[in-house]
PDB file of C-alpha atoms in Angstrom:
ATOM      1  CA  MET A   1      57.028 -55.200 -56.509  1.00 51.00           C
ATOM      2  CA  THR A   2      60.510 -55.133 -57.967  1.00 52.00           C
ATOM      3  CA  ASP A   3      61.510 -51.907 -59.644  1.00 57.00           C
ATOM      4  CA  SER A   4      63.089 -52.248 -63.069  1.00 73.00           C
ATOM      5  CA  PRO A   5      66.333 -50.388 -63.886  1.00 83.00           C
ATOM      6  CA  ASP A   6      64.164 -47.750 -65.585  1.00 89.00           C
ATOM      7  CA  GLU A   7      62.103 -47.158 -62.429  1.00 92.00           C
ATOM      8  CA  LYS A   8      62.931 -45.531 -59.149  1.00 93.00           C
ATOM      9  CA  ARG A   9      60.684 -45.587 -56.095  1.00 94.00           C
ATOM     10  CA  MET A  10      61.046 -42.246 -54.349  1.00 95.00           C
ATOM     11  CA  ARG A  11      59.342 -39.368 -52.574  1.00 96.00           C
ATOM     12  CA  LEU A  12      58.494 -36.774 -55.199  1.00 95.00           C
ATOM     13  CA  ARG A  13      60.319 -33.453 -55.112  1.00 94.00           C
ATOM     14  CA  TYR A  14      57.632 -31.822 -57.254  1.00 93.00           C
ATOM     15  CA  ALA A  15      53.884 -32.303 -57.600  1.00 94.00           C
ATOM     16  CA  GLY A  16      52.649 -34.265 -60.583  1.00 93.00           C
ATOM     17  CA  ALA A  17      49.987 -36.732 -61.704  1.00 95.00           C
ATOM     18  CA  CYS A  18      50.042 -40.503 -62.121  1.00 95.00           C
ATOM     19  CA  ARG A  19      50.456 -41.320 -65.806  1.00 94.00           C
ATOM     20  CA  LEU A  20      48.084 -44.289 -65.478  1.00 94.00           C
ATOM     21  CA  CYS A  21      45.167 -43.165 -63.309  1.00 94.00           C
ATOM     22  CA  GLY A  22      45.678 -39.385 -63.380  1.00 94.00           C
ATOM     23  CA  ALA A  23      45.566 -39.058 -59.587  1.00 95.00           C
ATOM     24  CA  PRO A  24      47.365 -35.940 -58.344  1.00 95.00           C
ATOM     25  CA  ARG A  25      50.630 -36.667 -56.550  1.00 94.00           C
ATOM     26  CA  SER A  26      51.841 -33.906 -54.247  1.00 94.00           C
ATOM     27  CA  ALA A  27      55.466 -33.184 -53.407  1.00 95.00           C
ATOM     28  CA  GLY A  28      56.707 -35.597 -50.740  1.00 95.00           C
ATOM     29  CA  THR A  29      54.328 -38.376 -51.817  1.00 94.00           C
ATOM     30  CA  PRO A  30      55.893 -41.799 -52.430  1.00 95.00           C
ATOM     31  CA  ALA A  31      55.652 -42.728 -56.121  1.00 95.00           C
ATOM     32  CA  VAL A  32      57.519 -44.528 -58.901  1.00 94.00           C
ATOM     33  CA  TYR A  33      59.525 -42.325 -61.270  1.00 93.00           C
ATOM     34  CA  GLU A  34      59.949 -43.781 -64.748  1.00 92.00           C
ATOM     35  CA  ARG A  35      63.211 -42.481 -66.203  1.00 93.00           C
ATOM     36  CA  SER A  36      62.564 -43.317 -69.865  1.00 92.00           C
ATOM     37  CA  THR A  37      59.255 -41.434 -70.026  1.00 91.00           C
ATOM     38  CA  ARG A  38      60.085 -38.898 -67.300  1.00 92.00           C
ATOM     39  CA  THR A  39      56.715 -39.557 -65.697  1.00 93.00           C
ATOM     40  CA  VAL A  40      55.466 -40.724 -62.318  1.00 95.00           C
ATOM     41  CA  ARG A  41      52.878 -43.263 -61.268  1.00 95.00           C
ATOM     42  CA  CYS A  42      51.194 -44.275 -58.041  1.00 94.00           C
ATOM     43  CA  ILE A  43      52.853 -47.048 -56.058  1.00 92.00           C
ATOM     44  CA  GLY A  44      49.695 -49.154 -56.557  1.00 90.00           C
ATOM     45  CA  CYS A  45      49.437 -48.655 -60.334  1.00 90.00           C
ATOM     46  CA  SER A  46      51.368 -51.259 -62.293  1.00 77.00           C
ATOM     47  CA  PRO A  47      52.738 -50.704 -65.798  1.00 73.00           C
ATOM     48  CA  ALA A  48      51.316 -54.098 -66.849  1.00 67.00           C
ATOM     49  CA  ALA A  49      47.850 -52.762 -65.994  1.00 54.00           C
ATOM     50  CA  ALA A  50      48.325 -49.917 -68.488  1.00 52.00           C
ATOM     51  CA  ASP A  51      48.965 -52.424 -71.263  1.00 55.00           C
ATOM     52  CA  SER A  52      45.807 -54.376 -70.409  1.00 52.00           C
ATOM     53  CA  GLY A  53      43.574 -51.327 -69.883  1.00 51.00           C
ATOM     54  CA  VAL A  54      43.337 -51.869 -66.112  1.00 45.00           C
ATOM     55  CA  THR A  55      44.626 -49.267 -63.678  1.00 43.00           C
ATOM     56  CA  ASP A  56      42.785 -49.649 -60.400  1.00 44.00           C
ATOM     57  CA  GLY A  57      40.922 -52.898 -60.797  1.00 42.00           C
ATOM     58  CA  SER A  58      38.461 -51.522 -63.328  1.00 41.00           C
ATOM     59  CA  VAL A  59      38.457 -52.280 -67.030  1.00 36.00           C
ATOM     60  CA  THR A  60      38.605 -49.469 -69.551  1.00 40.00           C
ATOM     61  CA  PRO A  61      35.751 -49.845 -72.027  1.00 40.00           C
ATOM     62  CA  PRO A  62      36.815 -50.303 -75.653  1.00 46.00           C
ATOM     63  CA  SER A  63      36.645 -47.209 -77.862  1.00 46.00           C
TER      64      SER A  63
END
């Protein structure tokens, strides 16, 4: 995975939650920080998956 200029792969200084799957991320956990949205996501969650409704291999049912 290549990080875009808006993304930074890092160990979190503060606890948070993945913006895509909602999984809790504790301080010190490797994650991707997205500067433009000031959010974090799991290393395994891809931003392209959010656009297609897929986060962890499952499909989000239509609403």
